[in-house]
């Protein structure tokens, strides 16, 4: 059977040296089930240490978000939402209509390269002015009146897709910049305060009610449609995940008042010291040349900002060994970051025999005019290796969170995750399974089979996902499901439902603003 894990057969004859180079690369970039198992076990351990506040033995920040409780789809109200996490700032008006129905209206503002590295007050002023422009061009005030909240001021939820140590739903300190941003004056400061000051400076009648990470927003937004959502994940320019945890397990929380809380894992920083991730010289080169060397290594192996650059590094290596393009590069291909991840998507989508569409990308986008069919097959094979590794690592992180959640101490089970085994309230993927990782998939498989045999109802854990890589990269989801099946057993698809949560950030920010304003009302 030809699965997405089977490298595409090539039609032409490669030289022995070319075949050898590609088989070496295949070895370096292919993650076996055993390797994935090993990484999963380490990931679960790091989640545990992060929750215990042991930052020495964990690279996972495991940030409590102060978002307790998930929407059930009946919430109503209109809120402003902001989404900042990449080259676009989106300002939205979100109307939650109840009955799992949402109406949204948004406008994108480009965040220039200059702004991505300008002083934070300049970036915040830009955001405040964009909100002002949106409110006036869309006549927001009158629209809100149709769906009133209790205050005159417009309430806003802010999705800020960077690592923030939250101290409340509406307060949090930036830990570090990622994804090419590097604005001085922000790290160590409260993001909500910085934004509220800029909003007030620019005389906009808006109150920042909630700050959420995009993964948290995605989780909330997906819950609005699918109340069984326990995980939110982003596979886009960056990558990260959030999930629902039992507050009794969060040792970093002073006195938990709620039963559950969403945790922002910040999984992009997993194994930042490269102890167990199978990093290659191509990954190391990328890391060294990035603006944040030594951090977010995992993210650099998975996300859209970096996959193209890893591929470029490999192509240059092959060129330098005269195994590609007859040893000739181009000025463009020699340029840092010139090979975009979207080219990989286009290249992997080309299933024609002669790969002419790949020739067009090489020529038009990269200035490589002389390329043979062998060259094009090699380029495609390299993209496949990098793309498949990214999907399998993404599956690993997702499976780790699922296993954690289903373990005895974890949340999904503790709060009656709907997988009910026939013999009482047995749970699957127990702590024992986590320790004996080689058997975890088998254990899960056996127990899910047993539920099915006893006529049990296997409801799924929903995972809300947003991000261009998941949405557009060919075979990404399929490859992820393959990895999940290796780690969660052959009934993985019965246990976990991966679903795109389009505009999770906008809707999620609105839901967070709603949760925050409700909490504020109750505390009055
Ligand atoms: C950030 C996360 C974010 C992720 C996806 C990472 O670089 O650290 O906070 O959730 O990108 O946008």
Short mmCIF file of C-alpha atoms and ligand atoms in Angstrom, two decimals:
data_model
loop_
_atom_site.label_atom_id
_atom_site.label_comp_id
_atom_site.label_asym_id
_atom_site.label_seq_id
_atom_site.Cartn_x
_atom_site.Cartn_y
_atom_site.Cartn_z
CA UNK A 1 0.00 0.00 0.00
CA UNK A 2 1.32 3.45 -0.83
CA UNK A 3 0.86 5.59 2.26
CA UNK A 4 2.06 9.11 2.74
CA UNK A 5 5.00 7.56 4.65
CA UNK A 6 6.20 5.80 1.55
CA UNK A 7 8.57 8.10 -0.34
CA UNK A 8 7.30 8.78 -3.84
CA UNK A 9 8.94 6.50 -6.40
CA UNK A 10 11.12 8.34 -8.86
CA UNK A 11 10.82 7.78 -12.59
CA UNK A 12 14.38 8.57 -13.61
CA UNK A 13 17.72 7.02 -12.87
CA UNK A 14 19.61 8.69 -10.08
CA UNK A 15 23.37 8.32 -9.84
CA UNK A 16 24.67 6.05 -7.09
CA UNK A 17 25.94 9.11 -5.26
CA UNK A 18 22.56 10.81 -5.45
CA UNK A 19 20.80 7.67 -4.20
CA UNK A 20 23.29 7.33 -1.37
CA UNK A 21 22.91 10.98 -0.33
CA UNK A 22 19.12 10.68 -0.30
CA UNK A 23 19.20 7.46 1.64
CA UNK A 24 21.50 9.10 4.24
CA UNK A 25 19.08 12.02 4.50
CA UNK A 26 16.16 9.62 4.80
CA UNK A 27 17.87 7.96 7.72
CA UNK A 28 18.52 11.29 9.42
CA UNK A 29 15.00 12.62 8.94
CA UNK A 30 12.92 9.52 9.52
CA UNK A 31 11.52 9.04 13.00
CA UNK A 32 10.77 5.44 13.89
CA UNK A 33 7.87 4.47 16.14
CA UNK A 34 10.40 3.67 18.88
CA UNK A 35 11.89 7.17 18.61
CA UNK A 36 8.43 8.72 18.75
CA UNK A 37 7.62 6.64 21.83
CA UNK A 38 10.78 7.80 23.52
CA UNK A 39 10.03 11.45 22.75
CA UNK A 40 6.43 11.05 23.95
CA UNK A 41 7.58 9.68 27.31
CA UNK A 42 10.01 12.58 27.73
CA UNK A 43 7.34 15.08 26.71
CA UNK A 44 4.91 13.72 29.31
CA UNK A 45 7.66 13.89 31.96
CA UNK A 46 8.39 17.49 31.04
CA UNK A 47 4.69 18.36 31.25
CA UNK A 48 4.66 16.90 34.73
CA UNK A 49 7.79 18.82 35.83
CA UNK A 50 6.46 22.02 34.30
CA UNK A 51 3.20 21.66 36.24
CA UNK A 52 5.22 21.12 39.39
CA UNK A 53 7.08 24.36 38.71
CA UNK A 54 10.38 22.56 38.26
CA UNK A 55 11.78 24.79 35.53
CA UNK A 56 15.21 23.16 35.82
CA UNK A 57 14.04 19.83 34.50
CA UNK A 58 11.40 21.13 32.12
CA UNK A 59 11.56 23.21 28.99
CA UNK A 60 7.77 23.29 28.92
CA UNK A 61 6.48 26.42 30.64
CA UNK A 62 3.02 24.85 31.31
CA UNK A 63 1.46 28.26 31.92
CA UNK A 64 -1.83 28.44 33.87
CA UNK A 65 -4.08 30.69 31.80
CA UNK A 66 -6.71 31.57 34.39
CA UNK A 67 -9.30 30.41 31.88
CA UNK A 68 -11.48 27.98 33.77
CA UNK A 69 -14.41 26.25 32.24
CA UNK A 70 -15.15 25.80 28.59
CA UNK A 71 -17.98 27.20 26.50
CA UNK A 72 -20.94 24.99 25.67
CA UNK A 73 -22.00 26.87 22.57
CA UNK A 74 -24.92 28.72 24.14
CA UNK A 75 -23.01 31.89 25.09
CA UNK A 76 -24.20 35.19 23.60
CA UNK A 77 -22.83 38.67 23.16
CA UNK A 78 -20.66 40.86 20.95
CA UNK A 79 -17.01 41.48 21.65
CA UNK A 80 -14.05 43.00 19.94
CA UNK A 81 -11.17 40.61 19.35
CA UNK A 82 -7.56 41.16 18.42
CA UNK A 83 -5.26 38.58 16.96
CA UNK A 84 -1.55 39.26 16.85
CA UNK A 85 0.92 36.52 16.17
CA UNK A 86 2.49 36.98 12.79
CA UNK A 87 2.72 39.38 9.93
CA UNK A 88 -0.93 40.36 10.25
CA UNK A 89 -2.88 41.99 13.02
CA UNK A 90 -6.55 41.13 12.80
CA UNK A 91 -9.19 43.23 14.48
CA UNK A 92 -12.56 41.50 14.68
CA UNK A 93 -16.07 42.00 15.88
CA UNK A 94 -17.35 38.64 17.04
CA UNK A 95 -21.00 38.04 17.76
CA UNK A 96 -21.71 34.87 19.70
CA UNK A 97 -25.26 34.01 18.77
CA UNK A 98 -25.81 30.94 20.96
CA UNK A 99 -26.69 27.56 19.50
CA UNK A 100 -23.01 27.08 18.47
CA UNK A 101 -23.42 29.90 15.98
CA UNK A 102 -20.98 32.77 15.51
CA UNK A 103 -20.89 35.78 13.24
CA UNK A 104 -17.62 37.51 12.66
CA UNK A 105 -16.39 40.51 10.82
CA UNK A 106 -12.71 41.31 10.65
CA UNK A 107 -10.06 43.47 9.08
CA UNK A 108 -6.38 42.64 8.69
CA UNK A 109 -3.62 45.21 9.16
CA UNK A 110 -0.12 44.34 8.02
CA UNK A 111 2.56 44.43 10.71
CA UNK A 112 5.59 45.72 8.81
CA UNK A 113 9.08 44.28 9.27
CA UNK A 114 9.97 47.55 10.98
CA UNK A 115 7.17 47.19 13.54
CA UNK A 116 8.20 43.62 14.35
CA UNK A 117 11.41 44.97 15.81
CA UNK A 118 10.32 48.48 16.83
CA UNK A 119 9.93 49.59 20.47
CA UNK A 120 6.85 47.99 22.04
CA UNK A 121 5.09 51.34 22.50
CA UNK A 122 5.23 51.87 18.72
CA UNK A 123 3.73 48.43 18.10
CA UNK A 124 1.02 49.01 20.72
CA UNK A 125 0.16 52.43 19.25
CA UNK A 126 -0.20 50.79 15.86
CA UNK A 127 -2.59 48.25 17.39
CA UNK A 128 -4.63 50.95 19.16
CA UNK A 129 -4.92 53.00 15.97
CA UNK A 130 -5.97 49.91 14.02
CA UNK A 131 -8.74 49.23 16.57
CA UNK A 132 -9.87 52.85 16.28
CA UNK A 133 -9.97 52.63 12.50
CA UNK A 134 -11.92 49.36 12.61
CA UNK A 135 -14.47 50.70 15.09
CA UNK A 136 -15.10 53.75 12.98
CA UNK A 137 -15.11 52.08 9.54
CA UNK A 138 -17.41 49.30 10.68
CA UNK A 139 -19.65 51.53 12.85
CA UNK A 140 -19.11 49.08 15.67
CA UNK A 141 -20.75 50.98 18.50
CA UNK A 142 -24.17 50.80 16.90
CA UNK A 143 -23.73 47.10 16.10
CA UNK A 144 -22.80 46.32 19.68
CA UNK A 145 -25.99 48.06 20.78
CA UNK A 146 -27.92 45.31 18.99
CA UNK A 147 -26.19 42.74 21.21
CA UNK A 148 -25.47 44.73 24.32
CA UNK A 149 -22.98 43.87 26.99
CA UNK A 150 -23.47 45.57 30.34
CA UNK A 151 -21.00 48.39 29.86
CA UNK A 152 -20.63 51.41 27.57
CA UNK A 153 -17.03 50.60 26.93
CA UNK A 154 -16.36 47.99 24.27
CA UNK A 155 -14.90 44.84 25.79
CA UNK A 156 -11.98 43.30 23.94
CA UNK A 157 -10.28 39.91 24.02
CA UNK A 158 -6.65 39.88 22.92
CA UNK A 159 -5.10 36.81 21.34
CA UNK A 160 -1.39 37.34 21.66
CA UNK A 161 0.50 34.37 20.25
CA UNK A 162 3.71 34.55 22.23
CA UNK A 163 4.77 33.05 25.57
CA UNK A 164 3.24 35.07 28.38
CA UNK A 165 3.35 34.15 32.08
CA UNK A 166 -0.21 35.01 33.07
CA UNK A 167 -1.07 36.24 36.53
CA UNK A 168 -4.77 36.73 35.75
CA UNK A 169 -7.03 36.36 32.73
CA UNK A 170 -6.29 40.03 31.99
CA UNK A 171 -2.63 40.27 33.00
CA UNK A 172 0.57 38.60 31.96
CA UNK A 173 4.24 39.21 31.44
CA UNK A 174 5.96 38.45 28.15
CA UNK A 175 8.60 35.75 28.66
CA UNK A 176 10.33 35.97 25.28
CA UNK A 177 9.62 36.85 21.68
CA UNK A 178 9.39 34.16 19.01
CA UNK A 179 8.63 33.89 15.27
CA UNK A 180 10.78 36.81 14.13
CA UNK A 181 9.42 39.44 16.56
CA UNK A 182 11.89 41.24 18.77
CA UNK A 183 10.40 44.49 20.11
CA UNK A 184 12.42 46.03 22.94
CA UNK A 185 10.56 47.09 26.08
CA UNK A 186 8.15 44.14 26.16
CA UNK A 187 9.88 41.16 27.77
CA UNK A 188 9.18 41.20 31.51
CA UNK A 189 6.29 43.65 31.14
CA UNK A 190 2.53 43.24 31.33
CA UNK A 191 1.15 42.98 27.80
CA UNK A 192 -2.39 43.97 28.77
CA UNK A 193 -1.18 47.06 30.58
CA UNK A 194 0.98 48.05 27.60
CA UNK A 195 -1.98 47.69 25.26
CA UNK A 196 -4.48 49.42 27.57
CA UNK A 197 -2.08 52.37 27.95
CA UNK A 198 -1.78 52.69 24.18
CA UNK A 199 -5.57 52.44 23.78
CA UNK A 200 -6.06 55.19 26.38
CA UNK A 201 -3.29 57.30 24.81
CA UNK A 202 -5.11 57.10 21.51
CA UNK A 203 -8.49 57.84 23.09
CA UNK A 204 -10.28 54.66 22.09
CA UNK A 205 -13.19 53.58 24.27
CA UNK A 206 -12.12 49.98 24.71
CA UNK A 207 -11.31 47.86 27.73
CA UNK A 208 -8.92 44.90 27.38
CA UNK A 209 -10.85 42.24 29.28
CA UNK A 210 -8.81 39.15 28.50
CA UNK A 211 -5.47 38.03 27.15
CA UNK A 212 -5.16 34.58 25.62
CA UNK A 213 -2.62 32.59 23.71
CA UNK A 214 -3.78 31.50 20.22
CA UNK A 215 -3.84 27.85 21.33
CA UNK A 216 -6.19 28.78 24.17
CA UNK A 217 -8.36 30.82 21.82
CA UNK A 218 -8.50 27.89 19.43
CA UNK A 219 -9.46 25.50 22.22
CA UNK A 220 -12.26 27.84 23.38
CA UNK A 221 -13.53 28.47 19.86
CA UNK A 222 -13.58 24.75 19.06
CA UNK A 223 -15.44 24.05 22.33
CA UNK A 224 -18.12 26.46 21.22
CA UNK A 225 -18.83 24.05 18.35
CA UNK A 226 -17.73 20.76 19.97
CA UNK A 227 -18.07 20.77 23.75
CA UNK A 228 -15.81 17.67 24.05
CA UNK A 229 -12.77 19.74 23.10
CA UNK A 230 -9.86 19.23 25.47
CA UNK A 231 -6.92 20.37 23.32
CA UNK A 232 -6.17 23.38 21.12
CA UNK A 233 -3.13 23.35 18.84
CA UNK A 234 -1.48 25.60 16.30
CA UNK A 235 0.58 24.30 13.39
CA UNK A 236 1.24 27.49 11.47
CA UNK A 237 4.05 30.04 11.46
CA UNK A 238 4.80 28.73 14.96
CA UNK A 239 3.53 25.75 16.89
CA UNK A 240 2.10 25.20 20.35
CA UNK A 241 -0.65 23.44 22.27
CA UNK A 242 -3.02 24.07 25.18
CA UNK A 243 -5.20 21.60 27.06
CA UNK A 244 -7.58 21.27 29.97
CA UNK A 245 -5.89 20.25 33.22
CA UNK A 246 -7.24 19.50 36.67
CA UNK A 247 -6.23 22.43 38.88
CA UNK A 248 -5.24 20.05 41.68
CA UNK A 249 -2.35 18.94 39.43
CA UNK A 250 -1.11 22.50 38.86
CA UNK A 251 1.33 22.94 41.69
CA UNK A 252 2.26 26.42 40.50
CA UNK A 253 -1.24 27.76 41.28
CA UNK A 254 -1.65 29.24 44.77
CA UNK A 255 -5.16 28.16 45.77
CA UNK A 256 -7.17 26.76 42.94
CA UNK A 257 -10.72 28.02 42.96
CA UNK A 258 -11.94 26.13 39.93
CA UNK A 259 -11.87 22.43 39.12
CA UNK A 260 -10.18 22.82 35.75
CA UNK A 261 -7.98 25.30 33.99
CA UNK A 262 -6.56 25.57 30.51
CA UNK A 263 -2.77 25.26 30.42
CA UNK A 264 -0.68 26.85 27.70
CA UNK A 265 2.07 24.28 27.21
CA UNK A 266 4.43 26.37 25.03
CA UNK A 267 5.57 23.14 23.43
CA UNK A 268 7.69 24.95 20.84
CA UNK A 269 10.42 25.02 23.49
CA UNK A 270 10.38 21.26 24.12
CA UNK A 271 13.92 19.87 24.57
CA UNK A 272 15.56 23.20 23.85
CA UNK A 273 18.97 21.76 24.74
CA UNK A 274 18.60 19.18 21.98
CA UNK A 275 19.17 16.26 24.32
CA UNK A 276 16.75 13.87 22.67
CA UNK A 277 15.31 15.53 19.58
CA UNK A 278 16.97 14.05 16.49
CA UNK A 279 18.36 17.38 15.27
CA UNK A 280 20.45 17.33 12.11
CA UNK A 281 23.26 19.69 11.07
CA UNK A 282 20.63 21.43 8.89
CA UNK A 283 18.52 22.19 11.96
CA UNK A 284 21.55 23.39 13.89
CA UNK A 285 22.53 25.74 11.09
CA UNK A 286 19.03 27.20 11.02
CA UNK A 287 18.97 27.61 14.78
CA UNK A 288 22.35 29.36 14.90
CA UNK A 289 21.34 31.79 12.18
CA UNK A 290 17.90 32.54 13.68
CA UNK A 291 17.20 35.61 15.81
CA UNK A 292 16.53 33.41 18.84
CA UNK A 293 19.24 30.73 18.84
CA UNK A 294 19.02 28.03 21.50
CA UNK A 295 15.28 28.25 22.07
CA UNK A 296 12.16 26.82 20.43
CA UNK A 297 14.12 24.03 18.73
CA UNK A 298 11.02 21.84 18.50
CA UNK A 299 9.09 24.68 16.86
CA UNK A 300 11.98 25.10 14.43
CA UNK A 301 11.55 21.46 13.32
CA UNK A 302 7.80 21.77 12.82
CA UNK A 303 6.45 25.14 11.90
CA UNK A 304 5.91 27.10 8.74
CA UNK A 305 8.38 29.81 9.58
CA UNK A 306 11.25 27.31 9.44
CA UNK A 307 10.50 24.26 7.26
CA UNK A 308 11.47 26.04 4.05
CA UNK A 309 14.77 27.15 5.52
CA UNK A 310 15.68 23.61 6.63
CA UNK A 311 14.89 22.45 3.12
CA UNK A 312 17.03 25.24 1.64
CA UNK A 313 19.94 24.16 3.85
CA UNK A 314 19.65 20.59 2.56
CA UNK A 315 19.39 21.67 -1.07
CA UNK A 316 22.54 23.79 -0.73
CA UNK A 317 24.33 20.83 0.83
CA UNK A 318 23.38 18.68 -2.16
CA UNK A 319 24.42 21.44 -4.58
CA UNK A 320 27.78 21.78 -2.84
CA UNK A 321 28.32 18.05 -3.36
CA UNK A 322 27.41 18.43 -7.04
CA UNK A 323 24.41 16.16 -6.58
CA UNK A 324 21.79 18.75 -7.54
CA UNK A 325 21.41 21.34 -10.31
CA UNK A 326 24.81 20.28 -11.61
CA UNK A 327 26.40 21.97 -8.61
CA UNK A 328 25.00 25.44 -9.40
CA UNK A 329 22.93 27.52 -7.04
CA UNK A 330 21.30 30.92 -7.63
CA UNK A 331 21.54 34.23 -5.85
CA UNK A 332 18.00 33.79 -4.60
CA UNK A 333 18.51 30.25 -3.31
CA UNK A 334 21.70 31.42 -1.59
CA UNK A 335 19.66 33.99 0.32
CA UNK A 336 18.65 33.25 3.89
CA UNK A 337 14.88 32.42 4.23
CA UNK A 338 14.31 32.61 0.45
CA UNK A 339 12.81 29.13 0.25
CA UNK A 340 9.32 29.54 1.69
CA UNK A 341 7.36 26.72 3.27
CA UNK A 342 4.58 27.45 0.80
CA UNK A 343 6.93 26.32 -2.01
CA UNK A 344 7.23 22.98 -0.22
CA UNK A 345 3.44 22.69 -0.20
CA UNK A 346 3.32 23.43 -3.91
CA UNK A 347 6.17 21.03 -4.64
CA UNK A 348 4.60 18.21 -2.65
CA UNK A 349 1.30 18.81 -4.42
CA UNK A 350 2.86 18.15 -7.81
CA UNK A 351 2.02 14.56 -8.69
CA UNK A 352 2.70 14.83 -12.43
CA UNK A 353 5.19 12.39 -13.95
CA UNK A 354 7.52 15.04 -15.34
CA UNK A 355 7.19 17.49 -12.43
CA UNK A 356 6.99 20.52 -14.71
CA UNK A 357 5.15 22.59 -12.06
CA UNK A 358 8.20 22.12 -9.81
CA UNK A 359 10.41 23.41 -12.63
CA UNK A 360 8.23 26.52 -12.71
CA UNK A 361 8.68 27.15 -8.99
CA UNK A 362 12.44 26.61 -9.27
CA UNK A 363 12.64 29.04 -12.15
CA UNK A 364 10.17 31.74 -11.18
CA UNK A 365 10.68 31.80 -7.42
CA UNK A 366 14.28 30.73 -7.06
CA UNK A 367 16.02 31.61 -10.31
CA UNK A 368 17.14 28.02 -10.96
CA UNK A 369 16.73 27.76 -14.72
CA UNK A 370 18.64 24.56 -15.39
CA UNK A 371 16.96 21.71 -13.67
CA UNK A 372 16.51 18.15 -14.85
CA UNK A 373 13.77 15.75 -13.91
CA UNK A 374 16.22 14.02 -11.55
CA UNK A 375 16.79 17.39 -9.84
CA UNK A 376 13.07 17.93 -9.44
CA UNK A 377 12.56 14.46 -8.02
CA UNK A 378 15.32 15.07 -5.51
CA UNK A 379 13.86 18.44 -4.48
CA UNK A 380 10.47 16.80 -3.97
CA UNK A 381 11.98 13.93 -2.00
CA UNK A 382 13.73 16.43 0.30
CA UNK A 383 10.48 18.32 0.91
CA UNK A 384 8.78 15.05 1.75
CA UNK A 385 11.41 14.18 4.34
CA UNK A 386 11.20 17.55 6.08
CA UNK A 387 7.39 17.72 5.86
CA UNK A 388 6.85 14.19 7.14
CA UNK A 389 9.20 14.68 10.08
CA UNK A 390 7.29 17.83 11.05
CA UNK A 391 3.94 16.01 10.94
CA UNK A 392 5.25 13.07 12.99
CA UNK A 393 6.68 15.39 15.64
CA UNK A 394 3.33 17.19 15.73
CA UNK A 395 1.61 13.85 16.24
CA UNK A 396 4.03 13.09 19.06
CA UNK A 397 3.17 16.27 20.97
CA UNK A 398 -0.56 15.73 20.45
CA UNK A 399 -0.38 12.09 21.53
CA UNK A 400 1.60 13.06 24.63
CA UNK A 401 -1.11 15.50 25.69
CA UNK A 402 -3.82 12.93 25.03
CA UNK A 403 -1.96 10.32 27.07
CA UNK A 404 -1.37 12.76 29.89
CA UNK A 405 -5.05 13.68 29.87
CA UNK A 406 -6.18 10.09 29.94
CA UNK A 407 -3.79 9.04 32.66
CA UNK A 408 -5.00 8.49 36.16
CA UNK A 409 -3.77 11.83 37.37
CA UNK A 410 -4.77 13.69 34.29
CA UNK A 411 -7.80 15.74 33.67
CA UNK A 412 -9.89 14.10 30.98
CA UNK A 413 -10.28 10.94 33.01
CA UNK A 414 -10.64 12.66 36.36
CA UNK A 415 -13.56 14.66 35.09
CA UNK A 416 -15.28 11.78 33.40
CA UNK A 417 -13.79 11.86 29.93
CA UNK A 418 -16.55 10.07 28.11
CA UNK A 419 -14.55 6.95 27.34
CA UNK A 420 -16.27 4.68 29.85
CA UNK A 421 -14.93 1.20 30.04
CA UNK A 422 -17.40 -1.56 30.70
CA UNK A 423 -15.78 -2.52 34.01
CA UNK A 424 -16.71 0.51 36.07
CA UNK A 425 -14.80 3.72 35.74
CA UNK A 426 -11.61 2.25 34.40
CA UNK A 427 -9.37 4.72 32.57
CA UNK A 428 -7.01 4.12 29.72
CA UNK A 429 -3.41 5.15 29.20
CA UNK A 430 -2.71 4.89 32.90
CA UNK A 431 0.37 6.24 34.65
CA UNK A 432 1.73 2.71 34.31
CA UNK A 433 1.23 2.95 30.57
CA UNK A 434 3.05 6.25 30.57
CA UNK A 435 6.01 4.74 32.34
CA UNK A 436 6.06 1.62 30.21
CA UNK A 437 5.80 3.54 27.02
CA UNK A 438 6.46 0.65 24.74
CA UNK A 439 3.09 -0.75 25.81
CA UNK A 440 1.01 2.42 25.98
CA UNK A 441 -0.31 2.17 22.42
CA UNK A 442 -1.12 -1.51 22.94
CA UNK A 443 -2.82 -0.79 26.22
CA UNK A 444 -4.95 1.94 24.69
CA UNK A 445 -5.73 -0.31 21.75
CA UNK A 446 -6.79 -3.18 23.98
CA UNK A 447 -8.98 -1.03 26.16
CA UNK A 448 -10.68 0.79 23.33
CA UNK A 449 -11.34 -2.58 21.69
CA UNK A 450 -12.88 -3.76 24.91
CA UNK A 451 -15.20 -0.74 25.02
CA UNK A 452 -16.27 -1.43 21.47
CA UNK A 453 -16.82 -5.13 22.17
CA UNK A 454 -19.00 -4.33 25.13
CA UNK A 455 -21.06 -2.01 23.00
CA UNK A 456 -19.61 1.03 24.78
CA UNK A 457 -19.89 4.44 23.28
CA UNK A 458 -16.49 5.71 22.14
CA UNK A 459 -16.92 9.46 22.15
CA UNK A 460 -13.95 11.34 20.83
CA UNK A 461 -11.65 13.88 22.39
CA UNK A 462 -11.83 16.86 20.06
CA UNK A 463 -8.66 18.72 19.19
CA UNK A 464 -9.19 22.18 17.69
CA UNK A 465 -6.40 23.05 15.28
CA UNK A 466 -5.53 26.21 13.43
CA UNK A 467 -2.57 27.13 11.27
CA UNK A 468 -1.52 27.18 7.66
CA UNK A 469 0.73 24.13 7.88
CA UNK A 470 -2.08 21.91 9.15
CA UNK A 471 -4.56 23.43 6.78
CA UNK A 472 -2.58 23.65 3.58
CA UNK A 473 0.51 21.43 3.69
CA UNK A 474 -0.27 18.33 1.61
CA UNK A 475 -0.55 15.07 3.62
CA UNK A 476 0.21 16.84 6.90
CA UNK A 477 -2.95 15.62 8.61
CA UNK A 478 -2.68 12.15 7.12
CA UNK A 479 0.92 11.86 8.32
CA UNK A 480 -0.09 13.12 11.73
CA UNK A 481 -2.81 10.50 11.94
CA UNK A 482 -0.25 7.82 11.04
CA UNK A 483 1.94 8.99 13.91
CA UNK A 484 -1.04 9.17 16.27
CA UNK A 485 -1.98 5.63 15.34
CA UNK A 486 1.51 4.42 16.21
CA UNK A 487 1.32 6.18 19.57
CA UNK A 488 -2.33 5.70 20.51
CA UNK A 489 -3.10 2.38 18.87
CA UNK A 490 -5.07 1.55 15.78
CA UNK A 491 -8.25 3.04 17.18
CA UNK A 492 -6.58 6.47 17.43
CA UNK A 493 -9.19 7.94 15.13
CA UNK A 494 -11.96 6.70 17.43
CA UNK A 495 -10.32 8.42 20.38
CA UNK A 496 -9.11 11.67 18.90
CA UNK A 497 -10.89 13.91 16.40
CA UNK A 498 -8.61 16.47 14.80
CA UNK A 499 -10.63 19.39 13.50
CA UNK A 500 -9.82 22.69 11.87
CA UNK A 501 -10.92 25.60 13.97
CA UNK A 502 -10.90 28.42 11.48
CA UNK A 503 -10.54 31.78 13.12
CA UNK A 504 -10.06 30.10 16.47
CA UNK A 505 -8.06 33.09 17.62
CA UNK A 506 -10.78 35.65 16.97
CA UNK A 507 -13.71 33.67 18.33
CA UNK A 508 -11.60 32.37 21.21
CA UNK A 509 -10.56 35.89 22.22
CA UNK A 510 -14.22 36.94 22.27
CA UNK A 511 -15.11 33.93 24.41
CA UNK A 512 -12.27 34.75 26.80
CA UNK A 513 -13.56 38.34 27.05
CA UNK A 514 -17.00 36.95 27.84
CA UNK A 515 -15.61 34.62 30.52
CA UNK A 516 -13.60 37.51 32.01
CA UNK A 517 -16.49 39.98 32.08
CA UNK A 518 -18.76 37.33 33.65
CA UNK A 519 -16.13 36.58 36.31
CA UNK A 520 -15.76 40.31 36.98
CA UNK A 521 -19.55 40.64 37.39
CA UNK A 522 -19.60 37.79 39.87
CA UNK A 523 -16.78 39.22 41.91
CA UNK A 524 -18.61 42.56 42.30
C1 LIG B 1 4.63 30.96 20.56
C2 LIG B 1 3.32 30.44 21.12
C3 LIG B 1 2.27 30.38 20.03
C4 LIG B 1 2.80 29.61 18.83
C5 LIG B 1 1.79 29.51 17.70
C6 LIG B 1 5.02 30.19 19.31
O1 LIG B 1 6.14 30.76 18.73
O2 LIG B 1 5.63 30.83 21.52
O3 LIG B 1 2.89 31.25 22.19
O4 LIG B 1 1.12 29.77 20.55
O5 LIG B 1 3.96 30.22 18.36
O6 LIG B 1 1.43 30.76 17.22
#
